[in-house]
JSON list of C-alpha atoms and ligand atoms in Angstrom, two decimals:
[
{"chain": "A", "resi": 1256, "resn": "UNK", "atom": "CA", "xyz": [49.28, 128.10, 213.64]},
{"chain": "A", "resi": 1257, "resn": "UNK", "atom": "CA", "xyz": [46.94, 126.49, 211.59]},
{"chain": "A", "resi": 1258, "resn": "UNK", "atom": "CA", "xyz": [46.82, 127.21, 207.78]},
{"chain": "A", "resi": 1259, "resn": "UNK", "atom": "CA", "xyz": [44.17, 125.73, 206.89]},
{"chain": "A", "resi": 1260, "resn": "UNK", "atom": "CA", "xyz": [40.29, 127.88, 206.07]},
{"chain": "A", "resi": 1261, "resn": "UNK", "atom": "CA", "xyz": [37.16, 127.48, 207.64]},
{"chain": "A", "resi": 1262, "resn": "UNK", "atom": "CA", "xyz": [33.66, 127.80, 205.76]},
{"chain": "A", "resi": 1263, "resn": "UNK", "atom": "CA", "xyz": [30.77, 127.93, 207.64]},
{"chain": "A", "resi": 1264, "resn": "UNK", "atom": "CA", "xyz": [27.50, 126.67, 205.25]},
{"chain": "A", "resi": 1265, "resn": "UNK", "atom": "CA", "xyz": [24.84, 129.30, 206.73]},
{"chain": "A", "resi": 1266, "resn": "UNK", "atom": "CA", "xyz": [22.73, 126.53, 204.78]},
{"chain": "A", "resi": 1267, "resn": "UNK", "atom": "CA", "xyz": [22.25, 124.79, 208.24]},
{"chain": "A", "resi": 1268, "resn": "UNK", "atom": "CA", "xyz": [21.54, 128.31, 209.96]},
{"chain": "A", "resi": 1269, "resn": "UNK", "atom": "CA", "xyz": [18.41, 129.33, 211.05]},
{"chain": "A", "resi": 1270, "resn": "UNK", "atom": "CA", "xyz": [17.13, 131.61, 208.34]},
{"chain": "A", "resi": 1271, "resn": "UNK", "atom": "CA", "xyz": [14.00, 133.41, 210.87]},
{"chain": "A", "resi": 1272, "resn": "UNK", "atom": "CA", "xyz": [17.60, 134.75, 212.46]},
{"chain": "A", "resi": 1273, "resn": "UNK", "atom": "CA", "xyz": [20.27, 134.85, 210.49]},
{"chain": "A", "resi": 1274, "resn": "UNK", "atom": "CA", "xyz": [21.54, 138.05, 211.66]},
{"chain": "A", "resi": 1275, "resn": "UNK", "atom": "CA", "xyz": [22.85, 136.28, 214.94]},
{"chain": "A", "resi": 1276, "resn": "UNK", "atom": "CA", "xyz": [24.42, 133.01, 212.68]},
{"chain": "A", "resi": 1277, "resn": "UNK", "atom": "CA", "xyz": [26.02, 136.00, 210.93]},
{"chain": "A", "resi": 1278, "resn": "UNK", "atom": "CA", "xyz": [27.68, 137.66, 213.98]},
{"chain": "A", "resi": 1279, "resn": "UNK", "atom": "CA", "xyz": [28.47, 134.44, 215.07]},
{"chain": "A", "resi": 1280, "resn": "UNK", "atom": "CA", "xyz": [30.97, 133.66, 212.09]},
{"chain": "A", "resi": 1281, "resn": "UNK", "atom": "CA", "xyz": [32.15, 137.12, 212.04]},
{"chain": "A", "resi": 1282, "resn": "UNK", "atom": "CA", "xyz": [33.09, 136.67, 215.61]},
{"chain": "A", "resi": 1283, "resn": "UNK", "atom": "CA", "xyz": [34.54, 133.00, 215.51]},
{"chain": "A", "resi": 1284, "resn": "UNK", "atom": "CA", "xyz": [37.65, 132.16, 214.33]},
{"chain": "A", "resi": 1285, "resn": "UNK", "atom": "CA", "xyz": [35.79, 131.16, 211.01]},
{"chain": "A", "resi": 1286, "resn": "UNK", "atom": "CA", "xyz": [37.51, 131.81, 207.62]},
{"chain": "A", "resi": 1287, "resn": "UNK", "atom": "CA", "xyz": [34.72, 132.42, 204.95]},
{"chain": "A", "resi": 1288, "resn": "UNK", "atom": "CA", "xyz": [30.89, 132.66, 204.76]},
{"chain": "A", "resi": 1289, "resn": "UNK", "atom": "CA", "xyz": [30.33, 129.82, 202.69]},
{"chain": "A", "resi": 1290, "resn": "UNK", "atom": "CA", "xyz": [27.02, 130.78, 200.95]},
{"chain": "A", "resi": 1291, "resn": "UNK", "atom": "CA", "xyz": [24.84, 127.51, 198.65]},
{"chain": "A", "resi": 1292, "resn": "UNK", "atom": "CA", "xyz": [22.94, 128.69, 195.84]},
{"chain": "A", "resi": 1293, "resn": "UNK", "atom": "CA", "xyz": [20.66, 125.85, 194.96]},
{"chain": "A", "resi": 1294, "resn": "UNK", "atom": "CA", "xyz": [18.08, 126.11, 191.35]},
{"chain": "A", "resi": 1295, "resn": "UNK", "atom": "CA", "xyz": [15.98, 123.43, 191.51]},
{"chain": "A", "resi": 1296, "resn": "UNK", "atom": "CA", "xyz": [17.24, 122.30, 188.32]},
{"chain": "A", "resi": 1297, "resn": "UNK", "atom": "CA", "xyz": [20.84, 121.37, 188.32]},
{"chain": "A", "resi": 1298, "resn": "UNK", "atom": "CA", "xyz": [20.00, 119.82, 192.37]},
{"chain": "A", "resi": 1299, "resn": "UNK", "atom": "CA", "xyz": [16.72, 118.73, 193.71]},
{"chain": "A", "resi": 1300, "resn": "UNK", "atom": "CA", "xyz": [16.06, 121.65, 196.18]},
{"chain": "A", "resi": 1301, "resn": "UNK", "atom": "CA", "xyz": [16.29, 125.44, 196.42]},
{"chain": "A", "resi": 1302, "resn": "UNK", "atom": "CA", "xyz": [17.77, 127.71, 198.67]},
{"chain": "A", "resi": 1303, "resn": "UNK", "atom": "CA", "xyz": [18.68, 131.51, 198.08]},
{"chain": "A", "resi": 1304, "resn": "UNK", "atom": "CA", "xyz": [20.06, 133.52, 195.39]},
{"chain": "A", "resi": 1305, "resn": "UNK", "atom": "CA", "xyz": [21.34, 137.07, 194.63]},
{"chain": "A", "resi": 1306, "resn": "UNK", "atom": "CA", "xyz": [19.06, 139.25, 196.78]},
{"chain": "A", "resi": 1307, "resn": "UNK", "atom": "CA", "xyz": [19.90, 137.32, 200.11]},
{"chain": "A", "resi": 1308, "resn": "UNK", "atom": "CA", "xyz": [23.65, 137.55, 199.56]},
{"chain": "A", "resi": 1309, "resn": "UNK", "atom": "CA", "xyz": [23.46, 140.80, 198.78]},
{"chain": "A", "resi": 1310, "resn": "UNK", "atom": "CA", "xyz": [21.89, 141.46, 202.56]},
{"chain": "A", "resi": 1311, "resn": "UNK", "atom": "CA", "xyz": [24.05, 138.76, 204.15]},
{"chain": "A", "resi": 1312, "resn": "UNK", "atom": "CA", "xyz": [26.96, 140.72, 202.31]},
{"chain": "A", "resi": 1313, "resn": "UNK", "atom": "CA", "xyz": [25.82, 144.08, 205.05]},
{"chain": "A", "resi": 1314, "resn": "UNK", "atom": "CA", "xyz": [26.77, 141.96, 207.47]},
{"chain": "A", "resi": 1315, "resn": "UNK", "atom": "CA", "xyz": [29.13, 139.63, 206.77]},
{"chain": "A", "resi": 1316, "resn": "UNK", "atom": "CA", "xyz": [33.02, 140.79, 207.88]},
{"chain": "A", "resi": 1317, "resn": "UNK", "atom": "CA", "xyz": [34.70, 138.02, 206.43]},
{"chain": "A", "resi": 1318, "resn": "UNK", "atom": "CA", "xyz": [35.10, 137.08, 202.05]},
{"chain": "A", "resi": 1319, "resn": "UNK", "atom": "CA", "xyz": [31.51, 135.44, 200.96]},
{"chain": "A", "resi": 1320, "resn": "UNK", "atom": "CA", "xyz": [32.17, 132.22, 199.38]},
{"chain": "A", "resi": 1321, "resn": "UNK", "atom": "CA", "xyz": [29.74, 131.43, 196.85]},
{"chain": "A", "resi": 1322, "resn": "UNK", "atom": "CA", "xyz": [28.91, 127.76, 195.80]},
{"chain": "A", "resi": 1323, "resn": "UNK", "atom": "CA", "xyz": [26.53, 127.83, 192.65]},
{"chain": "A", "resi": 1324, "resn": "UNK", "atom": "CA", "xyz": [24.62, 124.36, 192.22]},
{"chain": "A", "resi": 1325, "resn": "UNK", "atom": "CA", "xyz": [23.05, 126.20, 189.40]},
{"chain": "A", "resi": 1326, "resn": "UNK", "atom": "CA", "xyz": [22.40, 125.18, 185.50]},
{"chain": "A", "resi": 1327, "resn": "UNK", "atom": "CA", "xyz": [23.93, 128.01, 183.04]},
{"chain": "A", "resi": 1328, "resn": "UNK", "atom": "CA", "xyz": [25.97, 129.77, 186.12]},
{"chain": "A", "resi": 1329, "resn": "UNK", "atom": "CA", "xyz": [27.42, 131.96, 183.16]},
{"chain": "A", "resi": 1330, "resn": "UNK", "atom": "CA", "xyz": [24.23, 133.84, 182.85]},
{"chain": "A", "resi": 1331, "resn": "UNK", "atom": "CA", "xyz": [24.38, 135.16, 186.62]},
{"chain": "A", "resi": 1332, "resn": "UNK", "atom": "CA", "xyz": [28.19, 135.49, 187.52]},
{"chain": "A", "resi": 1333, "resn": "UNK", "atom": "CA", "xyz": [28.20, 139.37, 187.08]},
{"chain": "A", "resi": 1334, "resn": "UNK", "atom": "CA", "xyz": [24.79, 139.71, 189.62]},
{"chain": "A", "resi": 1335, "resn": "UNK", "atom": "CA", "xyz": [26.78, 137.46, 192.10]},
{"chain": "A", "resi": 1336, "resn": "UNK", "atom": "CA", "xyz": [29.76, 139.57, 192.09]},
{"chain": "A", "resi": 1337, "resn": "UNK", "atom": "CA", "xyz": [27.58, 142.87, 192.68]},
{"chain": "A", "resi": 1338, "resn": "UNK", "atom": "CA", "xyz": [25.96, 141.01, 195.72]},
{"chain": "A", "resi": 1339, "resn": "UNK", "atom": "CA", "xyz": [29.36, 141.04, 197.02]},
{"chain": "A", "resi": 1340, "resn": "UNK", "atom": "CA", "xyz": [30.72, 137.25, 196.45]},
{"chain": "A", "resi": 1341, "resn": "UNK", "atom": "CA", "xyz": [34.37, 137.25, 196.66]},
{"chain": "A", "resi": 1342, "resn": "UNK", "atom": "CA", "xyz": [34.77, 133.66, 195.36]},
{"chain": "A", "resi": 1343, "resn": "UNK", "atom": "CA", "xyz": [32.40, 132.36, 192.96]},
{"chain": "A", "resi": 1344, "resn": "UNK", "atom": "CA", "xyz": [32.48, 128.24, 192.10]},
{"chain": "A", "resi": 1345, "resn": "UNK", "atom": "CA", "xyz": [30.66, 127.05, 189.59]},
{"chain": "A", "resi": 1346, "resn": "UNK", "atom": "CA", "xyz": [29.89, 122.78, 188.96]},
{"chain": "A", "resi": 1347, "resn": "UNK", "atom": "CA", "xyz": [32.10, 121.06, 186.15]},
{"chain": "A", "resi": 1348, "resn": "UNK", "atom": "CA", "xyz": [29.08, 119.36, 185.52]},
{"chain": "A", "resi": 1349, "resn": "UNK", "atom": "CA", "xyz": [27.12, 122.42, 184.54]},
{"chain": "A", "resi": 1350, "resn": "UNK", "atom": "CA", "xyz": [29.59, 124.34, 182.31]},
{"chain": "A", "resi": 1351, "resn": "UNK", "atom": "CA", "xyz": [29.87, 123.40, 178.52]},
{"chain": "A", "resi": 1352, "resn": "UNK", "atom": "CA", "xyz": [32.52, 125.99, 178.37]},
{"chain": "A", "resi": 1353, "resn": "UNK", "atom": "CA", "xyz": [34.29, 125.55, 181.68]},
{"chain": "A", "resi": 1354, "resn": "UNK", "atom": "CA", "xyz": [37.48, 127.56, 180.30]},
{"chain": "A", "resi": 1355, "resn": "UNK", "atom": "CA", "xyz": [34.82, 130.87, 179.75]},
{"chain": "A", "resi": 1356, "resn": "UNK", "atom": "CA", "xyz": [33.07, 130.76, 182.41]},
{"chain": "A", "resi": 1357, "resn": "UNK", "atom": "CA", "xyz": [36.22, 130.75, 184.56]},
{"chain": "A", "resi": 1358, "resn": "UNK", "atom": "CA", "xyz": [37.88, 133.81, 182.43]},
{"chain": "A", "resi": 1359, "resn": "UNK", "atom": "CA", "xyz": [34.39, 135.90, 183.38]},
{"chain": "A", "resi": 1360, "resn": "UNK", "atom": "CA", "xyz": [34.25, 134.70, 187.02]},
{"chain": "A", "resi": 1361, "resn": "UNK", "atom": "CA", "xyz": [38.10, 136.32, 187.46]},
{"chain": "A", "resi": 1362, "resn": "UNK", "atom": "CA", "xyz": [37.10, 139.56, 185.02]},
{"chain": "A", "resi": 1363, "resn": "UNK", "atom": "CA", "xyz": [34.52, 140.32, 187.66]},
{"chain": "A", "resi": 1364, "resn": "UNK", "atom": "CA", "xyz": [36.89, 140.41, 190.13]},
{"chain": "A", "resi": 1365, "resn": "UNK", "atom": "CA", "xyz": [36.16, 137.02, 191.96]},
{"chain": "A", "resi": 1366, "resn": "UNK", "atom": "CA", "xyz": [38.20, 134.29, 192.95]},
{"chain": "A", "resi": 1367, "resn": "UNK", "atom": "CA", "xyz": [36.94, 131.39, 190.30]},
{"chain": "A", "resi": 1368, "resn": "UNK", "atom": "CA", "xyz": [36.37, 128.14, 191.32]},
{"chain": "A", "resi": 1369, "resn": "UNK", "atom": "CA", "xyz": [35.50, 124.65, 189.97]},
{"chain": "A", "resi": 1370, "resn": "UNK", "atom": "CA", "xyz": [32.93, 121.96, 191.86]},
{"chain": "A", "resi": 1371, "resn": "UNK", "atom": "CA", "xyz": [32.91, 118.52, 191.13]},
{"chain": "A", "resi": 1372, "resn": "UNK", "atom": "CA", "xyz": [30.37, 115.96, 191.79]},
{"chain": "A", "resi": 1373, "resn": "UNK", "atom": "CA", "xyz": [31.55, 112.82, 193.74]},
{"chain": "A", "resi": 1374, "resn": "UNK", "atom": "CA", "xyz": [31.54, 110.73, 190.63]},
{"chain": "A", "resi": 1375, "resn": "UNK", "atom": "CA", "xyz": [33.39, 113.18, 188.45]},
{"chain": "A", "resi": 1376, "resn": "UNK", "atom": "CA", "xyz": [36.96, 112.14, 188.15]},
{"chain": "A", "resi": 1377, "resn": "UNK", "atom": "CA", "xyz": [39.47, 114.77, 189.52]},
{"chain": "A", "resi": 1378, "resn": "UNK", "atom": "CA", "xyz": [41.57, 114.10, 186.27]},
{"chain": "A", "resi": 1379, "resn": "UNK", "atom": "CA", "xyz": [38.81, 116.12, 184.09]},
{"chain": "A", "resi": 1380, "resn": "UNK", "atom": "CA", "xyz": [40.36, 119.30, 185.52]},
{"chain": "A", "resi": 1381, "resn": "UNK", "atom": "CA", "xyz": [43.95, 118.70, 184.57]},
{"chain": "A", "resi": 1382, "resn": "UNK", "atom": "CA", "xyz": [44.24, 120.65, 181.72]},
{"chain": "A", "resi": 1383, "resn": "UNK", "atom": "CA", "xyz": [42.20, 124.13, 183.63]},
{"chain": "A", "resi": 1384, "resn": "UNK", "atom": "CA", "xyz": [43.83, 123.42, 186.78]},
{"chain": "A", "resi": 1385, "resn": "UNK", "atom": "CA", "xyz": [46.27, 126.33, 186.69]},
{"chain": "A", "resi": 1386, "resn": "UNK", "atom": "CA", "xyz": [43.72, 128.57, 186.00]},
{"chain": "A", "resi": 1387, "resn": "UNK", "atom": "CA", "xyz": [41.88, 127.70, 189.30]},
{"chain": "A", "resi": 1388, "resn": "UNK", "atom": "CA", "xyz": [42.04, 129.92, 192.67]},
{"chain": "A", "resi": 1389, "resn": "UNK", "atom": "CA", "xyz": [39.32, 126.94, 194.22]},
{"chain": "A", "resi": 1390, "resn": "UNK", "atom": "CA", "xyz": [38.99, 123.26, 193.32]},
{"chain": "A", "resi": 1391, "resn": "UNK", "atom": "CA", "xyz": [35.60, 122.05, 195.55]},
{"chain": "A", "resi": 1392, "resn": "UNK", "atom": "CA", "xyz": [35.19, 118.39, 195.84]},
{"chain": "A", "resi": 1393, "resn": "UNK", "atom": "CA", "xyz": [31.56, 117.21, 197.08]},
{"chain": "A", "resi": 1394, "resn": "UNK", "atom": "CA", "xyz": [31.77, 114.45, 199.61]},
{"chain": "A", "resi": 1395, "resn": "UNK", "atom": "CA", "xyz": [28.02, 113.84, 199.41]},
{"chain": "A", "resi": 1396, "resn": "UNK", "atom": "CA", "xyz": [25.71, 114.77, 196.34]},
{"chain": "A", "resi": 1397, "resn": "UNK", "atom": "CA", "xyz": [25.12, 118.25, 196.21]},
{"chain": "A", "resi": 1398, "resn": "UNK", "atom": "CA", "xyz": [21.24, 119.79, 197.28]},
{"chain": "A", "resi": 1399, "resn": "UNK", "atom": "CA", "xyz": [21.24, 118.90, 200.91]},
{"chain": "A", "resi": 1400, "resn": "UNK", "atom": "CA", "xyz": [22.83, 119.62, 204.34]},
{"chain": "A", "resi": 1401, "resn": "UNK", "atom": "CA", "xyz": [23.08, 117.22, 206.95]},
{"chain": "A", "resi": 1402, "resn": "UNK", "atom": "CA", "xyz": [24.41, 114.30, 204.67]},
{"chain": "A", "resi": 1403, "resn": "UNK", "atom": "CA", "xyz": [26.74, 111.73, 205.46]},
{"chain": "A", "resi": 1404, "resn": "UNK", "atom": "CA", "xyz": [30.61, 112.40, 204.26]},
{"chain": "A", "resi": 1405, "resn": "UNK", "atom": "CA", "xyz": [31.17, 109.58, 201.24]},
{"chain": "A", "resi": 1406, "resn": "UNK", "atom": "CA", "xyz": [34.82, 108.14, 202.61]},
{"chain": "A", "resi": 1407, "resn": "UNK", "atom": "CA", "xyz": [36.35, 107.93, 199.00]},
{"chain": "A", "resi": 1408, "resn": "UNK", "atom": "CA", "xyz": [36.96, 111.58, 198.71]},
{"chain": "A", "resi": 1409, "resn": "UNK", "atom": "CA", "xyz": [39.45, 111.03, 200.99]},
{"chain": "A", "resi": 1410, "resn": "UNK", "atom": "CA", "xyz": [41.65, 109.46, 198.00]},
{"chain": "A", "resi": 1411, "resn": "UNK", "atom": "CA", "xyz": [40.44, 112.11, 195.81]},
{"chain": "A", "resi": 1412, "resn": "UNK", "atom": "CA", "xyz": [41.68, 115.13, 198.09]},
{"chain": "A", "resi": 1413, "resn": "UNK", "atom": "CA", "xyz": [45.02, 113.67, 197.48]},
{"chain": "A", "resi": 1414, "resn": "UNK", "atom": "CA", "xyz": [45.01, 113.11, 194.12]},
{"chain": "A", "resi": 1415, "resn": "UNK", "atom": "CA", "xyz": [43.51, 116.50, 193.97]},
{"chain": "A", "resi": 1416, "resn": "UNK", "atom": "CA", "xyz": [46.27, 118.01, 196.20]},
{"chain": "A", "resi": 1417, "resn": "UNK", "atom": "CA", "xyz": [49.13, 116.03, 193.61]},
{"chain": "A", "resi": 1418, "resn": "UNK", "atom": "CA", "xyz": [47.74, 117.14, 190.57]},
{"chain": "A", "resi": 1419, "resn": "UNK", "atom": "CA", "xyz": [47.94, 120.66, 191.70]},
{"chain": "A", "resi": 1420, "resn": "UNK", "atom": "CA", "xyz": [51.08, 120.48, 192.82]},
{"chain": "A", "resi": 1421, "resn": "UNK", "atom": "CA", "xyz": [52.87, 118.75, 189.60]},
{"chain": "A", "resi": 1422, "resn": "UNK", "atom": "CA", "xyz": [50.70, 121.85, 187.61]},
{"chain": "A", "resi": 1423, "resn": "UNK", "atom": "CA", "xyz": [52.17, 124.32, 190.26]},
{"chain": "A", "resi": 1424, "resn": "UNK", "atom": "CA", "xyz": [48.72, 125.43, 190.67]},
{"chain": "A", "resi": 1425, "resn": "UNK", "atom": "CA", "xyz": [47.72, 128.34, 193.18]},
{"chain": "A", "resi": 1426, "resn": "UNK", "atom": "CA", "xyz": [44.11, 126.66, 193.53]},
{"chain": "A", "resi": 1427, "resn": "UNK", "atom": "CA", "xyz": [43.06, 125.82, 197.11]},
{"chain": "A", "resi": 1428, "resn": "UNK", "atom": "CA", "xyz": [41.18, 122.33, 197.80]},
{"chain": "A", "resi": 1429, "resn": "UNK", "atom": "CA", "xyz": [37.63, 122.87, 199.69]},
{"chain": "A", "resi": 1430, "resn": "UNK", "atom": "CA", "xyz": [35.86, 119.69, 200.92]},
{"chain": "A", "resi": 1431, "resn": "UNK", "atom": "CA", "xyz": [32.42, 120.37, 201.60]},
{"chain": "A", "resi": 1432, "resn": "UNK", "atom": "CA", "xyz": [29.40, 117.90, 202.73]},
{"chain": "A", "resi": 1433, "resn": "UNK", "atom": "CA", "xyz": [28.75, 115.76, 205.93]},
{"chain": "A", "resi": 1434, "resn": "UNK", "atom": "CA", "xyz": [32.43, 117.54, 207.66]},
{"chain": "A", "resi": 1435, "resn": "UNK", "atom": "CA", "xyz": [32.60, 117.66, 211.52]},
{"chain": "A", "resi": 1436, "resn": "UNK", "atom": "CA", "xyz": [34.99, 117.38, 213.98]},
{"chain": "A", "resi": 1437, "resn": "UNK", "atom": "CA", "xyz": [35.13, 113.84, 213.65]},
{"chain": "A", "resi": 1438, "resn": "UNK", "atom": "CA", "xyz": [36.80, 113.55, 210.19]},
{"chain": "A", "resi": 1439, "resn": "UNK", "atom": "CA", "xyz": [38.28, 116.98, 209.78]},
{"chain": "A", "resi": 1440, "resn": "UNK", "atom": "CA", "xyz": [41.40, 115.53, 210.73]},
{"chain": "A", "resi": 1441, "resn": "UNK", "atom": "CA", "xyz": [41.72, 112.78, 208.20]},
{"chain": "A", "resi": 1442, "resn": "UNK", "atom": "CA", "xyz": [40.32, 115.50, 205.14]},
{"chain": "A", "resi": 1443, "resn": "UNK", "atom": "CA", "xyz": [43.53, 117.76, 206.40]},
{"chain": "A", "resi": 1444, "resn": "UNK", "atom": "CA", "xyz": [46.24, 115.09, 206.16]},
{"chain": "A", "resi": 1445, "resn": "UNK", "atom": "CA", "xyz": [44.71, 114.14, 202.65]},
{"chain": "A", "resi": 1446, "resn": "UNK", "atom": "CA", "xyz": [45.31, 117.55, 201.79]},
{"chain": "A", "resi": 1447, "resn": "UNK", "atom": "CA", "xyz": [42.40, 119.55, 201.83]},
{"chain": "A", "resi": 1448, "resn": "UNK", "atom": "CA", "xyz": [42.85, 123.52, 202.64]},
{"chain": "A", "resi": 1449, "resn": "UNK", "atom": "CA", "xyz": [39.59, 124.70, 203.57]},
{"chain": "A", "resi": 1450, "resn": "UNK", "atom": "CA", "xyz": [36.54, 123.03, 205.44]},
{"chain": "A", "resi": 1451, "resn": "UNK", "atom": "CA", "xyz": [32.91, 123.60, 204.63]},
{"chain": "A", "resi": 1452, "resn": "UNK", "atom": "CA", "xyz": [30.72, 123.09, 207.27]},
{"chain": "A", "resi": 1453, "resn": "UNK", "atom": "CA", "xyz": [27.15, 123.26, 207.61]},
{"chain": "A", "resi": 1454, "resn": "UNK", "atom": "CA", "xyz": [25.40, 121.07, 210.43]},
{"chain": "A", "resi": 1455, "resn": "UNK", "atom": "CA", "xyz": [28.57, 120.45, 212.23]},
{"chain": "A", "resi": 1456, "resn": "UNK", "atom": "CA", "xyz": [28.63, 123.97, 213.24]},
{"chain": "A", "resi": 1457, "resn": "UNK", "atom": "CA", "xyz": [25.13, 125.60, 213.35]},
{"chain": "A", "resi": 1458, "resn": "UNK", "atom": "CA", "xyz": [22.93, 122.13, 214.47]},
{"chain": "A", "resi": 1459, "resn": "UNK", "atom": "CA", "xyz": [26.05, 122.29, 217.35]},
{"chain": "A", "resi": 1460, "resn": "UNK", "atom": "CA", "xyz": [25.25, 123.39, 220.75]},
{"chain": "A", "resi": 1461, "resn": "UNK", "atom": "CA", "xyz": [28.18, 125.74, 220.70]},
{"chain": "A", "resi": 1462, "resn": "UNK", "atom": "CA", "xyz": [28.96, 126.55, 217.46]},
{"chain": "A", "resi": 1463, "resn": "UNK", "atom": "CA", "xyz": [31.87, 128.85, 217.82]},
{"chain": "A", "resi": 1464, "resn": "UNK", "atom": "CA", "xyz": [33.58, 126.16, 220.08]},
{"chain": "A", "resi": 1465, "resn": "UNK", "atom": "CA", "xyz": [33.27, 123.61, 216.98]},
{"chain": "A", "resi": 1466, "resn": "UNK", "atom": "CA", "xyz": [34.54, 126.30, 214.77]},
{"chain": "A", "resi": 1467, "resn": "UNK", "atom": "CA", "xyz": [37.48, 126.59, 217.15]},
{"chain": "A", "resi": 1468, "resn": "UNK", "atom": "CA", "xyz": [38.22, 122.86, 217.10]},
{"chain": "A", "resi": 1469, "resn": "UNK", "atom": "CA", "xyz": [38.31, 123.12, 213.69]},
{"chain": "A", "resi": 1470, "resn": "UNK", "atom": "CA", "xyz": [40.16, 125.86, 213.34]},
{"chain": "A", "resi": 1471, "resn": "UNK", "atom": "CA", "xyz": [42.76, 124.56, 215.56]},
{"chain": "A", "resi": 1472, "resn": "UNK", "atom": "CA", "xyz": [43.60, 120.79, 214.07]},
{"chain": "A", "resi": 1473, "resn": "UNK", "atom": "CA", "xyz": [46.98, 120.37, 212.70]},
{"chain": "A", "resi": 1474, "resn": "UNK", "atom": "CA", "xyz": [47.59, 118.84, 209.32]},
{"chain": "A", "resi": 1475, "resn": "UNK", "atom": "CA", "xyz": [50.36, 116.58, 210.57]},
{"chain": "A", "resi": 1476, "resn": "UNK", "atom": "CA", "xyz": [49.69, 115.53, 213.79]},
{"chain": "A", "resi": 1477, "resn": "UNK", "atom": "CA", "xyz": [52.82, 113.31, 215.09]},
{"chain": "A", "resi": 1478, "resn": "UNK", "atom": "CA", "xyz": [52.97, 110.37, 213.80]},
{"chain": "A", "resi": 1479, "resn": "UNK", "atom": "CA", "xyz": [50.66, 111.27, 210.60]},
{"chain": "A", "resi": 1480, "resn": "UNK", "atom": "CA", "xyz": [53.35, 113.26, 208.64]},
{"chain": "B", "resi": 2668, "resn": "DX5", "atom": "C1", "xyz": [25.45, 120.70, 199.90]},
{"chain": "B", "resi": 2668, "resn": "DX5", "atom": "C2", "xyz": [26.11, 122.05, 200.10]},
{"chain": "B", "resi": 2668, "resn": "DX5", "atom": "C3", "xyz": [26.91, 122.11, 201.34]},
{"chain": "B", "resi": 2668, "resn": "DX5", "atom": "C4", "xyz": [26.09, 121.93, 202.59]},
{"chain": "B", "resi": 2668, "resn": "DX5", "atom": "C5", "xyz": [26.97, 121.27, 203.58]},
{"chain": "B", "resi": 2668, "resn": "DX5", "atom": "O1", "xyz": [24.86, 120.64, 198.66]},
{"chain": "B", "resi": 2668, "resn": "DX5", "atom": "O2", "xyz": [26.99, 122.35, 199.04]},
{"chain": "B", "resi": 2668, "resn": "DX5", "atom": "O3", "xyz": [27.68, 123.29, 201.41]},
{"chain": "B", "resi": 2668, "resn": "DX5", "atom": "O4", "xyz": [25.61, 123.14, 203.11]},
{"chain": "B", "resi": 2668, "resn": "DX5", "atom": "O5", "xyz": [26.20, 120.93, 204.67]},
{"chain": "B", "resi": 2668, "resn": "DX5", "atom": "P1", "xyz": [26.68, 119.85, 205.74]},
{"chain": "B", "resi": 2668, "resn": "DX5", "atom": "O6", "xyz": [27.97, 120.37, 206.32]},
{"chain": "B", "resi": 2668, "resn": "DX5", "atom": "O7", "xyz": [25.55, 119.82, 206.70]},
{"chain": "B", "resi": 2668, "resn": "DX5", "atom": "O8", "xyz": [26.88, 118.56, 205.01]},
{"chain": "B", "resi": 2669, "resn": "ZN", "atom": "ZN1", "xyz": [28.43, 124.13, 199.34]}
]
């Protein structure tokens, strides 16, 4: 069996239907509902907020995993939380007061996580690391599905994955942009733990069968370990 988590991006869903993208997940072997907030400010586009996760959240039979590419994500963690998010991540990049933000995200009951832009070194987290449940590295710049997967997250998934484990942190590494079945493998042997995927699985002809591939890669294939 596989340990690793799988995070649908309903981003890539079709939004005239989204009750059928949400039975899908719920009945694929699919982890998490992995659920982009987007503000127009903090990325160049905007998606959904609050009122849609709170519907999706009706639905949805597995944890809502919310991704904020929002400015000032302190100012909405407690409405995210009520709209059922289970895991809230907010961007290094958009948190004076990182430490904080991270204190409310777990006093409303969430698992707190931390986002980091591809250019943001991994080593900025060092010292809030053990404090994390989630550390998100973007392998394309946030605001868009359907990008291409930048190849030098690769090195920072493992220096990710050995920075947690000299801090004997708890926090889970989630890879998200341009992931598909053709470099899921090599983001699992770098040491990721969960896989968000957006176009890979609902632009798919089959989506549940992608989900299963997924789902079903081992980290250390022989002759990888
Ligand atoms: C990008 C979002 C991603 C996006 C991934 O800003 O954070 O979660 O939905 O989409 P794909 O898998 O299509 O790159
Ligand atoms: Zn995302």
């Amino acid at each position: 069996m596989s340990k690793h988590l799988i995070a649908p991006s309903l981003l890539a869903a079709d939004f005239l239907d989204l009750q059928s993208s949400i039975a899908l997940v719920n009945e694929s072997k699919a982890d998490w509902f992995h659920l982009d907030v987007m503000d127009g400010r903090f990325v160049p586009n905007i998606s959904f907020g609050m009122f849609i996760i709170k519907q999706i959240s009706t639905l949805a039979k597995k944890p809502l995993d919310v991704h904020l590419m929002i400015e000032e994500p302190e100012r909405y963690i407690s409405a995210f939380a009520a709209a059922g998010a289970q895991s809230i991540t907010v961007h290094y990049e958009a948190c004076p007061h990182l430490h904080r933000t991270i204190q409310q995200i777990k006093e409303a009951g969430c698992r707190a996580g931390v986002a980091l832009n591809p250019h943001t070194p991994v080593s900025l987290v060092e010292d809030i690391i053990e404090d994390l449940d989630l550390l998100l590295l973007m392998s394309v710049n946030p605001g868009f599905g359907g990008q291409k997967f930048i190849y030098r997250t690769i090195s920072r998934i493992e220096q990710a994955r050995s920075m947690i484990i000299t801090h004997n942190s708890r926090a889970l590494i989630e890879v998200d942009g341009g992931v598909g079945l053709q470099n899921a493998q090599k983001i699992l042997s770098a040491g990721a733990d969960v896989l968000v995927a957006g176009s890979a699985v609902f632009k798919a002809e089959d989506p549940r069968w992608v989900i299963e591939q997924m789902k079903g890669i081992s980290e250390n294939p022989v002759g990888m370990v």
